[in-house]
């Protein structure tokens, strides 16, 4: 079994790790820690729950010089909860590093207070993207010349945060710092950022983006209402600790109200909760005071909630990459877990896309309060094509019927022909775009394999 000793860390760091309770490094830690110690820049596409936070915290804290009172590492986290969690993880080392100053800069903390804290010269800053400019990256008074590390955690989500320019500006001010990018997926915005600041030769892709001990179930609910299906589901599965995901806030609220009325031990987590209320709920979730948590995607991203035995997706997220984040809430640190997804005929194309992305679904039908064996979906490529052709046919029919409104006008036939050509061109472009996306991901993974 590998050990943290293999990284030549100081005995102080080894004691701190032992005190936290970690016996051996996880796969991502084994790959990342030695490279960060060598000040390399990296892009890591890793499983959620794989121990990635400590993969960067351990070598960063090891490398900080506490006699030098300058900002030496900046960690950017997409949400305040995740920033807070990383901050708490980092604070656990302070017992062994009493001179280490860590500052949390998030929207939870008033600006004036956070500014005065920066004046105290912390060594490590954990910030949400909206607070990056508070670091004074564009002020001559702020000294970032000693900053050795910048971490972009859950970077694909950071790219969607609306602060891409601020992040780009920050990276531009730190040409000599190691850039550490952690992301479950690489979207095109992120790919650009990587190409500009890091280069694809530093990509480490861990084989599976999902934990192999998690079983994935696709549940055909045969057009039952969500509320009926959820209640049957809970009766059948009898979950120990269940997270229910829905894409829309209204659905999250509705499910929560329904379960509360039925006297389930349930709570809710969504983006609109008051800060204090949310913190309080998080504390109670960690104390295992609830059996069921109903959440939106944003609220749950990256959160370290332990012991989740089951996940239920009452719908599929609009951005399918969120499926991986939802599923990643269970099976944390290689424990077992189950991720269930309700579907109807309309969702088939997305279920197939997920299969293409590597999810091995077990198919079930929920009927008369029972799970019956479901039929696996046909060969991916063929079904994909069939669905694409069906979509094309549908769009052509729609375009023709719209043009038909002008049937009496001259040039009608030509207009129909043009409309059909337009639809075909659009579909063709869509397929090309999709192929480029797939190729890009494939290229990153291949390059990462080549580089070990
Ligand atoms: P993360 O992927 O950073 O969200 O971490 C997921 C969970 O794994 C957290 O609860 C960590 O405390 C835990 N963890 C991280 N590294 C280790 C390790 N080497 N041994 C055991 N647990 C770990």
CSV table of C-alpha atoms and ligand atoms in Angstrom, one decimal:
chain,number,residue,atom,x,y,z
A,1,UNK,CA,0.0,0.0,0.0
A,2,UNK,CA,1.4,3.4,-0.9
A,3,UNK,CA,2.0,5.9,1.8
A,4,UNK,CA,2.3,9.7,2.2
A,5,UNK,CA,6.0,9.1,3.1
A,6,UNK,CA,6.8,8.5,-0.6
A,7,UNK,CA,6.5,12.2,-1.3
A,8,UNK,CA,9.4,13.3,1.0
A,9,UNK,CA,7.1,15.6,3.0
A,10,UNK,CA,8.3,17.0,6.3
A,11,UNK,CA,7.6,15.0,9.5
A,12,UNK,CA,5.3,17.9,10.6
A,13,UNK,CA,3.2,17.5,7.5
A,14,UNK,CA,3.1,13.7,7.9
A,15,UNK,CA,1.9,14.2,11.5
A,16,UNK,CA,-0.8,16.6,10.4
A,17,UNK,CA,-2.1,14.1,7.7
A,18,UNK,CA,-2.1,11.3,10.3
A,19,UNK,CA,-4.0,13.5,12.7
A,20,UNK,CA,-6.6,14.3,10.0
A,21,UNK,CA,-7.0,10.5,9.7
A,22,UNK,CA,-5.7,9.7,6.2
A,23,UNK,CA,-3.7,6.5,6.0
A,24,UNK,CA,-2.7,6.4,2.4
A,25,UNK,CA,-2.9,8.8,-0.6
A,26,UNK,CA,-5.8,8.4,-3.0
A,27,UNK,CA,-5.1,7.9,-6.7
A,28,UNK,CA,-5.4,11.6,-7.6
A,29,UNK,CA,-3.2,12.5,-4.6
A,30,UNK,CA,-0.5,10.0,-5.8
A,31,UNK,CA,-0.5,11.6,-9.2
A,32,UNK,CA,-0.8,15.2,-8.2
A,33,UNK,CA,1.2,15.8,-5.0
A,34,UNK,CA,4.6,15.1,-6.5
A,35,UNK,CA,3.9,17.3,-9.5
A,36,UNK,CA,2.7,20.2,-7.4
A,37,UNK,CA,5.8,19.8,-5.2
A,38,UNK,CA,7.8,20.3,-8.4
A,39,UNK,CA,5.8,23.5,-9.1
A,40,UNK,CA,4.3,22.0,-12.3
A,41,UNK,CA,1.1,23.4,-13.8
A,42,UNK,CA,-1.6,20.8,-14.2
A,43,UNK,CA,-5.1,20.2,-15.4
A,44,UNK,CA,-6.7,17.3,-13.6
A,45,UNK,CA,-10.0,15.8,-14.7
A,46,UNK,CA,-10.8,13.7,-11.7
A,47,UNK,CA,-13.7,11.9,-10.1
A,48,UNK,CA,-15.6,13.9,-7.6
A,49,UNK,CA,-15.0,12.7,-4.1
A,50,UNK,CA,-11.6,11.4,-5.0
A,51,UNK,CA,-9.7,13.5,-2.5
A,52,UNK,CA,-8.7,16.3,-4.9
A,53,UNK,CA,-8.8,19.0,-2.3
A,54,UNK,CA,-6.0,17.5,-0.3
A,55,UNK,CA,-4.2,16.7,-3.6
A,56,UNK,CA,-3.5,20.4,-3.8
A,57,UNK,CA,-3.7,21.5,-0.1
A,58,UNK,CA,-1.0,19.2,1.1
A,59,UNK,CA,1.8,20.2,-1.4
A,60,UNK,CA,0.7,23.9,-1.2
A,61,UNK,CA,0.9,24.0,2.6
A,62,UNK,CA,4.1,22.1,2.5
A,63,UNK,CA,5.6,24.7,0.1
A,64,UNK,CA,4.4,27.9,1.9
A,65,UNK,CA,7.2,29.8,3.6
A,66,UNK,CA,5.5,31.2,6.8
A,67,UNK,CA,8.4,33.6,7.5
A,68,UNK,CA,7.5,35.4,4.3
A,69,UNK,CA,4.3,37.4,4.8
A,70,UNK,CA,3.0,37.5,1.3
A,71,UNK,CA,0.2,35.8,-0.6
A,72,UNK,CA,1.7,32.5,-1.8
A,73,UNK,CA,-1.3,30.6,-3.0
A,74,UNK,CA,-4.8,31.6,-4.3
A,75,UNK,CA,-7.5,29.0,-4.4
A,76,UNK,CA,-10.6,30.0,-6.4
A,77,UNK,CA,-13.8,28.0,-5.7
A,78,UNK,CA,-17.0,28.5,-7.6
A,79,UNK,CA,-19.4,28.6,-4.6
A,80,UNK,CA,-19.1,30.0,-1.2
A,81,UNK,CA,-20.0,26.6,0.3
A,82,UNK,CA,-17.1,25.0,-1.5
A,83,UNK,CA,-14.8,27.9,-0.6
A,84,UNK,CA,-15.8,27.5,3.0
A,85,UNK,CA,-15.2,23.8,2.9
A,86,UNK,CA,-11.8,24.1,1.4
A,87,UNK,CA,-11.0,26.8,4.0
A,88,UNK,CA,-12.0,24.5,6.8
A,89,UNK,CA,-9.9,21.6,5.3
A,90,UNK,CA,-6.9,24.0,5.2
A,91,UNK,CA,-7.5,25.2,8.7
A,92,UNK,CA,-7.1,21.7,10.0
A,93,UNK,CA,-3.4,22.0,9.3
A,94,UNK,CA,-2.9,25.1,11.5
A,95,UNK,CA,-2.4,23.0,14.6
A,96,UNK,CA,0.9,21.9,13.0
A,97,UNK,CA,1.5,25.1,11.2
A,98,UNK,CA,0.6,27.8,13.8
A,99,UNK,CA,2.1,30.6,11.8
A,100,UNK,CA,0.2,29.8,8.7
A,101,UNK,CA,-2.4,32.5,7.8
A,102,UNK,CA,-5.3,31.4,5.6
A,103,UNK,CA,-8.0,33.9,4.5
A,104,UNK,CA,-11.4,33.1,3.2
A,105,UNK,CA,-12.7,35.7,0.7
A,106,UNK,CA,-16.3,35.0,-0.2
A,107,UNK,CA,-19.5,36.8,-0.7
A,108,UNK,CA,-20.4,35.7,2.8
A,109,UNK,CA,-17.8,38.1,4.2
A,110,UNK,CA,-18.3,41.9,4.0
A,111,UNK,CA,-16.0,43.6,1.6
A,112,UNK,CA,-14.5,46.0,4.1
A,113,UNK,CA,-13.7,43.1,6.5
A,114,UNK,CA,-12.1,41.0,3.8
A,115,UNK,CA,-10.0,43.9,2.6
A,116,UNK,CA,-8.6,44.5,6.0
A,117,UNK,CA,-7.8,40.8,6.3
A,118,UNK,CA,-5.8,41.0,3.0
A,119,UNK,CA,-3.8,43.8,4.6
A,120,UNK,CA,-2.8,41.2,7.3
A,121,UNK,CA,-0.9,39.4,4.5
A,122,UNK,CA,-2.3,35.9,4.5
A,123,UNK,CA,-0.2,33.2,3.0
A,124,UNK,CA,-3.1,31.3,1.4
A,125,UNK,CA,-6.4,32.9,0.1
A,126,UNK,CA,-9.5,30.9,-0.7
A,127,UNK,CA,-11.8,33.0,-2.8
A,128,UNK,CA,-15.0,32.9,-4.7
A,129,UNK,CA,-14.7,34.3,-8.3
A,130,UNK,CA,-16.6,37.5,-7.5
A,131,UNK,CA,-14.0,38.4,-4.9
A,132,UNK,CA,-10.9,38.0,-7.1
A,133,UNK,CA,-10.7,41.7,-8.0
A,134,UNK,CA,-10.8,42.5,-4.3
A,135,UNK,CA,-7.3,40.9,-4.2
A,136,UNK,CA,-6.2,44.1,-6.0
A,137,UNK,CA,-4.7,42.3,-8.9
A,138,UNK,CA,-4.8,45.6,-10.8
A,139,UNK,CA,-3.5,47.7,-8.0
A,140,UNK,CA,0.2,48.4,-7.8
A,141,UNK,CA,0.0,48.3,-4.0
A,142,UNK,CA,-0.8,44.6,-3.9
A,143,UNK,CA,2.2,42.3,-4.1
A,144,UNK,CA,1.4,39.1,-5.9
A,145,UNK,CA,5.0,38.5,-7.0
A,146,UNK,CA,5.4,35.8,-4.3
A,147,UNK,CA,2.3,33.9,-5.3
A,148,UNK,CA,3.5,30.4,-6.3
A,149,UNK,CA,0.2,28.7,-6.8
A,150,UNK,CA,-3.2,29.4,-8.3
A,151,UNK,CA,-5.9,26.7,-8.0
A,152,UNK,CA,-9.0,26.8,-10.1
A,153,UNK,CA,-11.3,24.3,-8.3
A,154,UNK,CA,-14.3,22.9,-10.2
A,155,UNK,CA,-13.1,25.0,-13.1
A,156,UNK,CA,-15.8,24.1,-15.5
A,157,UNK,CA,-18.3,25.7,-13.1
A,158,UNK,CA,-16.0,28.7,-12.6
A,159,UNK,CA,-16.2,29.2,-16.4
A,160,UNK,CA,-19.9,29.4,-16.1
A,161,UNK,CA,-19.8,31.8,-13.2
A,162,UNK,CA,-19.8,35.0,-15.2
A,163,UNK,CA,-16.3,36.0,-13.9
A,164,UNK,CA,-14.2,34.5,-16.6
A,165,UNK,CA,-12.6,37.8,-17.4
A,166,UNK,CA,-11.6,38.3,-13.7
A,167,UNK,CA,-10.2,34.8,-13.6
A,168,UNK,CA,-8.3,35.4,-16.9
A,169,UNK,CA,-7.0,38.7,-15.5
A,170,UNK,CA,-5.8,37.0,-12.3
A,171,UNK,CA,-3.9,34.3,-14.3
A,172,UNK,CA,-2.4,37.0,-16.5
A,173,UNK,CA,-1.0,38.8,-13.4
A,174,UNK,CA,0.7,35.5,-12.2
A,175,UNK,CA,2.9,34.4,-15.1
A,176,UNK,CA,5.3,32.5,-12.9
A,177,UNK,CA,2.8,30.8,-10.6
A,178,UNK,CA,1.9,27.1,-11.0
A,179,UNK,CA,-1.6,26.9,-12.3
A,180,UNK,CA,-3.6,23.9,-11.0
A,181,UNK,CA,-6.9,23.3,-12.7
A,182,UNK,CA,-9.3,20.7,-11.3
A,183,UNK,CA,-12.4,20.0,-13.3
A,184,UNK,CA,-14.8,17.1,-13.8
A,185,UNK,CA,-15.3,18.1,-17.5
A,186,UNK,CA,-13.5,20.3,-19.9
A,187,UNK,CA,-15.9,22.6,-21.8
A,188,UNK,CA,-14.8,24.9,-24.6
A,189,UNK,CA,-14.3,28.0,-22.5
A,190,UNK,CA,-12.1,26.0,-20.2
A,191,UNK,CA,-10.2,24.5,-23.1
A,192,UNK,CA,-9.3,28.0,-24.3
A,193,UNK,CA,-8.1,29.0,-20.9
A,194,UNK,CA,-6.0,25.9,-20.6
A,195,UNK,CA,-4.5,26.4,-24.1
A,196,UNK,CA,-3.6,30.1,-23.2
A,197,UNK,CA,-2.2,29.7,-19.8
A,198,UNK,CA,-1.1,26.0,-19.3
A,199,UNK,CA,-1.0,23.9,-22.5
A,200,UNK,CA,-2.6,20.6,-23.1
A,201,UNK,CA,0.6,18.6,-22.2
A,202,UNK,CA,-0.1,19.0,-18.5
A,203,UNK,CA,-3.5,17.3,-18.5
A,204,UNK,CA,-3.9,14.4,-16.1
A,205,UNK,CA,-7.1,12.6,-16.9
A,206,UNK,CA,-8.1,9.9,-14.4
A,207,UNK,CA,-9.7,7.0,-16.3
A,208,UNK,CA,-13.3,7.1,-15.0
A,209,UNK,CA,-15.0,10.3,-14.1
A,210,UNK,CA,-17.5,8.3,-12.1
A,211,UNK,CA,-16.8,6.2,-9.1
A,212,UNK,CA,-16.8,2.5,-10.1
A,213,UNK,CA,-18.5,1.5,-6.9
A,214,UNK,CA,-21.6,3.5,-7.8
A,215,UNK,CA,-24.4,1.7,-9.5
A,216,UNK,CA,-26.5,3.7,-12.0
A,217,UNK,CA,-30.1,2.9,-12.5
A,218,UNK,CA,-32.4,4.3,-15.2
A,219,UNK,CA,-36.0,4.0,-13.9
A,220,UNK,CA,-38.8,4.2,-16.5
A,221,UNK,CA,-41.6,5.8,-14.5
A,222,UNK,CA,-44.2,5.2,-17.3
A,223,UNK,CA,-45.5,8.7,-17.2
A,224,UNK,CA,-46.6,8.6,-13.5
A,225,UNK,CA,-46.5,11.9,-11.7
A,226,UNK,CA,-43.1,12.7,-10.1
A,227,UNK,CA,-44.8,12.8,-6.6
A,228,UNK,CA,-46.3,9.3,-7.0
A,229,UNK,CA,-43.0,7.9,-8.4
A,230,UNK,CA,-41.0,9.4,-5.6
A,231,UNK,CA,-43.1,8.0,-2.9
A,232,UNK,CA,-43.1,4.5,-4.4
A,233,UNK,CA,-39.3,4.9,-4.9
A,234,UNK,CA,-38.7,5.7,-1.2
A,235,UNK,CA,-40.9,2.7,-0.1
A,236,UNK,CA,-39.0,0.3,-2.3
A,237,UNK,CA,-35.4,1.6,-1.8
A,238,UNK,CA,-35.8,2.6,1.9
A,239,UNK,CA,-32.7,4.8,1.6
A,240,UNK,CA,-30.4,5.4,4.6
A,241,UNK,CA,-29.5,8.9,3.4
A,242,UNK,CA,-31.0,10.1,0.1
A,243,UNK,CA,-30.3,13.2,-2.0
A,244,UNK,CA,-33.0,14.1,-4.4
A,245,UNK,CA,-32.0,16.3,-7.4
A,246,UNK,CA,-34.3,18.4,-9.6
A,247,UNK,CA,-33.2,21.0,-12.2
A,248,UNK,CA,-35.8,23.6,-11.4
A,249,UNK,CA,-36.2,25.5,-8.2
A,250,UNK,CA,-40.0,25.1,-8.3
A,251,UNK,CA,-39.7,21.3,-8.6
A,252,UNK,CA,-37.2,21.3,-5.7
A,253,UNK,CA,-39.7,23.3,-3.5
A,254,UNK,CA,-42.6,21.1,-4.6
A,255,UNK,CA,-40.9,17.8,-3.7
A,256,UNK,CA,-39.7,19.2,-0.4
A,257,UNK,CA,-43.3,20.4,0.5
A,258,UNK,CA,-44.7,17.0,-0.5
A,259,UNK,CA,-42.3,15.0,1.6
A,260,UNK,CA,-42.6,17.3,4.6
A,261,UNK,CA,-46.3,16.9,4.5
A,262,UNK,CA,-45.9,13.1,4.5
A,263,UNK,CA,-43.7,13.5,7.6
A,264,UNK,CA,-40.5,12.5,6.1
A,265,UNK,CA,-37.3,13.7,7.8
A,266,UNK,CA,-36.4,16.0,5.0
A,267,UNK,CA,-34.7,19.3,4.3
A,268,UNK,CA,-34.1,21.6,1.3
A,269,UNK,CA,-30.9,23.1,-0.2
A,270,UNK,CA,-31.2,25.7,-3.0
A,271,UNK,CA,-29.5,28.8,-4.1
A,272,UNK,CA,-32.0,31.3,-2.7
A,273,UNK,CA,-31.7,30.3,1.0
A,274,UNK,CA,-30.4,33.0,3.4
A,275,UNK,CA,-26.7,32.6,4.1
A,276,UNK,CA,-27.2,31.9,7.8
A,277,UNK,CA,-30.1,29.5,7.1
A,278,UNK,CA,-28.0,27.6,4.6
A,279,UNK,CA,-25.0,27.3,6.9
A,280,UNK,CA,-27.3,26.1,9.6
A,281,UNK,CA,-28.9,23.5,7.3
A,282,UNK,CA,-25.4,22.3,6.2
A,283,UNK,CA,-24.4,21.9,9.8
A,284,UNK,CA,-27.5,19.8,10.5
A,285,UNK,CA,-27.0,17.7,7.3
A,286,UNK,CA,-23.4,16.9,8.5
A,287,UNK,CA,-24.8,15.9,11.9
A,288,UNK,CA,-27.0,13.4,10.0
A,289,UNK,CA,-30.2,15.0,11.3
A,290,UNK,CA,-32.1,14.3,8.0
A,291,UNK,CA,-32.9,11.2,6.0
A,292,UNK,CA,-33.6,13.2,2.8
A,293,UNK,CA,-32.2,16.3,1.3
A,294,UNK,CA,-33.8,17.9,-1.8
A,295,UNK,CA,-31.4,20.0,-3.8
A,296,UNK,CA,-30.8,22.0,-6.9
A,297,UNK,CA,-27.6,21.5,-9.0
A,298,UNK,CA,-25.9,24.7,-8.0
A,299,UNK,CA,-26.5,24.2,-4.3
A,300,UNK,CA,-24.9,20.7,-4.3
A,301,UNK,CA,-21.9,21.2,-6.5
A,302,UNK,CA,-18.7,20.0,-4.9
A,303,UNK,CA,-20.2,19.8,-1.4
A,304,UNK,CA,-18.7,17.2,0.9
A,305,UNK,CA,-21.7,15.6,2.4
A,306,UNK,CA,-20.7,12.2,3.6
A,307,UNK,CA,-22.6,8.9,3.9
A,308,UNK,CA,-25.0,9.6,1.0
A,309,UNK,CA,-26.3,6.1,0.2
A,310,UNK,CA,-28.6,7.0,-2.7
A,311,UNK,CA,-29.1,9.7,-5.2
A,312,UNK,CA,-32.4,10.2,-7.0
A,313,UNK,CA,-32.6,12.4,-10.1
A,314,UNK,CA,-36.2,13.2,-10.7
A,315,UNK,CA,-35.1,14.7,-14.0
A,316,UNK,CA,-31.9,15.0,-16.0
A,317,UNK,CA,-29.9,18.2,-15.8
A,318,UNK,CA,-30.0,20.4,-18.8
A,319,UNK,CA,-26.2,20.3,-19.0
A,320,UNK,CA,-25.6,16.6,-18.9
A,321,UNK,CA,-22.1,17.0,-17.3
A,322,UNK,CA,-24.0,17.9,-14.1
A,323,UNK,CA,-25.1,14.2,-14.0
A,324,UNK,CA,-21.5,13.4,-13.0
A,325,UNK,CA,-21.6,15.9,-10.2
A,326,UNK,CA,-25.0,14.6,-8.9
A,327,UNK,CA,-23.8,11.0,-9.0
A,328,UNK,CA,-20.5,12.1,-7.4
A,329,UNK,CA,-22.4,13.0,-4.2
A,330,UNK,CA,-22.6,9.3,-3.4
A,331,UNK,CA,-19.7,6.8,-3.2
A,332,UNK,CA,-17.5,9.5,-1.7
A,333,UNK,CA,-14.0,8.2,-1.2
A,334,UNK,CA,-14.7,4.9,-2.9
A,335,UNK,CA,-17.7,3.8,-0.8
A,336,UNK,CA,-20.6,2.1,-2.4
A,337,UNK,CA,-23.6,4.1,-3.6
A,338,UNK,CA,-26.6,4.1,-6.0
A,339,UNK,CA,-27.7,6.7,-8.4
A,340,UNK,CA,-31.2,6.5,-9.7
A,341,UNK,CA,-32.7,8.5,-12.6
A,342,UNK,CA,-36.4,8.7,-13.5
A,343,UNK,CA,-37.0,8.8,-17.2
A,344,UNK,CA,-39.8,8.9,-19.7
A,345,UNK,CA,-39.7,8.4,-23.5
A,346,UNK,CA,-38.7,12.1,-24.0
A,347,UNK,CA,-35.5,11.5,-22.1
A,348,UNK,CA,-34.3,8.6,-24.1
A,349,UNK,CA,-31.8,10.6,-26.2
A,350,UNK,CA,-30.2,11.9,-23.1
A,351,UNK,CA,-30.0,8.5,-21.4
A,352,UNK,CA,-28.2,7.2,-24.5
A,353,UNK,CA,-25.9,10.2,-24.5
A,354,UNK,CA,-25.0,9.4,-20.9
A,355,UNK,CA,-24.3,5.8,-21.9
A,356,UNK,CA,-22.0,7.1,-24.6
A,357,UNK,CA,-20.2,9.2,-21.9
A,358,UNK,CA,-19.5,6.0,-20.0
A,359,UNK,CA,-22.5,5.4,-17.6
A,360,UNK,CA,-23.5,1.8,-17.5
A,361,UNK,CA,-27.2,2.0,-16.6
A,362,UNK,CA,-29.2,-0.8,-15.1
A,363,UNK,CA,-32.7,-0.4,-16.5
A,364,UNK,CA,-35.8,-0.8,-14.3
A,365,UNK,CA,-39.5,0.0,-14.7
A,366,UNK,CA,-41.4,1.4,-11.7
A,367,UNK,CA,-44.9,-0.1,-11.8
A,368,UNK,CA,-47.4,-0.9,-9.0
A,369,UNK,CA,-44.9,0.1,-6.3
A,370,UNK,CA,-42.3,-2.4,-7.6
A,371,UNK,CA,-39.1,-2.3,-9.7
A,372,UNK,CA,-39.5,-4.6,-12.7
A,373,UNK,CA,-36.7,-5.6,-15.1
A,374,UNK,CA,-36.4,-2.9,-17.8
A,375,UNK,CA,-35.1,-3.3,-21.3
A,376,UNK,CA,-31.6,-2.0,-22.0
A,377,UNK,CA,-31.4,0.6,-24.7
A,378,UNK,CA,-30.2,-0.6,-28.2
A,379,UNK,CA,-26.7,-0.1,-29.6
A,380,UNK,CA,-25.7,3.4,-28.9
A,381,UNK,CA,-24.6,4.6,-32.3
A,382,UNK,CA,-27.6,3.2,-34.2
A,383,UNK,CA,-30.1,4.6,-31.7
A,384,UNK,CA,-28.3,7.9,-31.8
A,385,UNK,CA,-28.6,8.1,-35.6
A,386,UNK,CA,-32.2,7.0,-35.4
A,387,UNK,CA,-33.0,9.8,-33.0
A,388,UNK,CA,-31.0,12.4,-35.0
A,389,UNK,CA,-32.9,11.3,-38.1
A,390,UNK,CA,-36.2,11.6,-36.3
A,391,UNK,CA,-35.3,15.1,-35.1
A,392,UNK,CA,-34.3,16.0,-38.6
A,393,UNK,CA,-37.6,14.7,-40.1
A,394,UNK,CA,-39.6,16.5,-37.4
A,395,UNK,CA,-37.8,19.8,-38.1
A,396,UNK,CA,-38.3,19.4,-41.9
A,397,UNK,CA,-42.0,18.8,-41.4
A,398,UNK,CA,-42.2,21.9,-39.2
A,399,UNK,CA,-40.4,24.1,-41.7
A,400,UNK,CA,-42.6,22.9,-44.6
A,401,UNK,CA,-45.8,23.5,-42.6
A,402,UNK,CA,-44.6,27.0,-41.7
A,403,UNK,CA,-43.8,27.8,-45.4
A,404,UNK,CA,-47.2,26.4,-46.4
A,405,UNK,CA,-48.8,29.4,-44.8
A,406,UNK,CA,-47.6,31.3,-47.9
A,407,UNK,CA,-48.8,28.6,-50.4
A,408,UNK,CA,-50.6,31.1,-52.7
A,409,UNK,CA,-47.6,33.4,-53.0
A,410,UNK,CA,-45.3,33.2,-55.9
A,411,UNK,CA,-42.0,31.3,-55.4
A,412,UNK,CA,-43.7,29.0,-52.8
A,413,UNK,CA,-41.9,25.9,-54.1
A,414,UNK,CA,-38.5,27.5,-53.9
A,415,UNK,CA,-39.3,28.8,-50.4
A,416,UNK,CA,-40.1,25.2,-49.3
A,417,UNK,CA,-36.9,23.9,-50.8
A,418,UNK,CA,-34.8,26.7,-49.1
A,419,UNK,CA,-36.5,26.0,-45.8
A,420,UNK,CA,-35.7,22.3,-46.0
A,421,UNK,CA,-32.1,23.0,-47.1
A,422,UNK,CA,-31.7,25.4,-44.1
A,423,UNK,CA,-32.9,22.8,-41.6
A,424,UNK,CA,-30.5,20.2,-43.1
A,425,UNK,CA,-27.6,22.6,-42.9
A,426,UNK,CA,-28.5,23.4,-39.3
A,427,UNK,CA,-28.5,19.7,-38.4
A,428,UNK,CA,-25.3,19.1,-40.2
A,429,UNK,CA,-23.6,22.0,-38.2
A,430,UNK,CA,-25.0,20.6,-35.0
A,431,UNK,CA,-23.4,17.2,-35.7
A,432,UNK,CA,-20.1,18.7,-36.7
A,433,UNK,CA,-20.0,20.8,-33.4
A,434,UNK,CA,-20.8,17.7,-31.4
A,435,UNK,CA,-18.0,15.7,-33.2
A,436,UNK,CA,-15.5,18.5,-32.5
A,437,UNK,CA,-16.5,18.4,-28.8
A,438,UNK,CA,-16.0,14.6,-28.6
A,439,UNK,CA,-12.7,14.8,-30.5
A,440,UNK,CA,-11.4,17.5,-28.1
A,441,UNK,CA,-12.2,15.4,-25.0
A,442,UNK,CA,-10.7,12.3,-26.7
A,443,UNK,CA,-7.5,14.3,-27.6
A,444,UNK,CA,-7.1,15.5,-24.0
A,445,UNK,CA,-7.5,12.1,-22.6
A,446,UNK,CA,-5.0,10.5,-25.1
A,447,UNK,CA,-2.4,13.3,-24.5
A,448,UNK,CA,-2.8,12.7,-20.8
A,449,UNK,CA,-2.2,9.0,-21.2
A,450,UNK,CA,0.8,9.6,-23.3
A,451,UNK,CA,2.3,11.8,-20.6
A,452,UNK,CA,1.6,9.2,-17.9
B,1,LIG,P1,-12.7,15.7,-2.2
B,1,LIG,O1,-12.6,15.0,-3.5
B,1,LIG,O2,-11.6,16.7,-2.0
B,1,LIG,O3,-14.1,16.4,-2.1
B,1,LIG,O4,-12.7,14.7,-1.0
B,1,LIG,C1,-13.7,13.7,-0.7
B,1,LIG,C2,-13.6,13.1,0.7
B,1,LIG,O5,-12.4,12.3,0.8
B,1,LIG,C3,-13.4,14.2,1.8
B,1,LIG,O6,-14.3,13.8,2.8
B,1,LIG,C4,-12.0,14.0,2.3
B,1,LIG,O7,-11.9,14.2,3.7
B,1,LIG,C5,-11.7,12.5,2.0
B,1,LIG,N1,-10.3,12.2,1.8
B,1,LIG,C6,-9.4,12.9,1.0
B,1,LIG,N2,-8.2,12.3,1.0
B,1,LIG,C7,-8.3,11.2,1.7
B,1,LIG,C8,-7.4,10.1,2.0
B,1,LIG,N3,-6.1,10.1,1.6
B,1,LIG,N4,-7.8,9.1,2.8
B,1,LIG,C9,-9.1,9.1,3.2
B,1,LIG,N5,-10.0,10.1,3.0
B,1,LIG,C10,-9.6,11.1,2.2
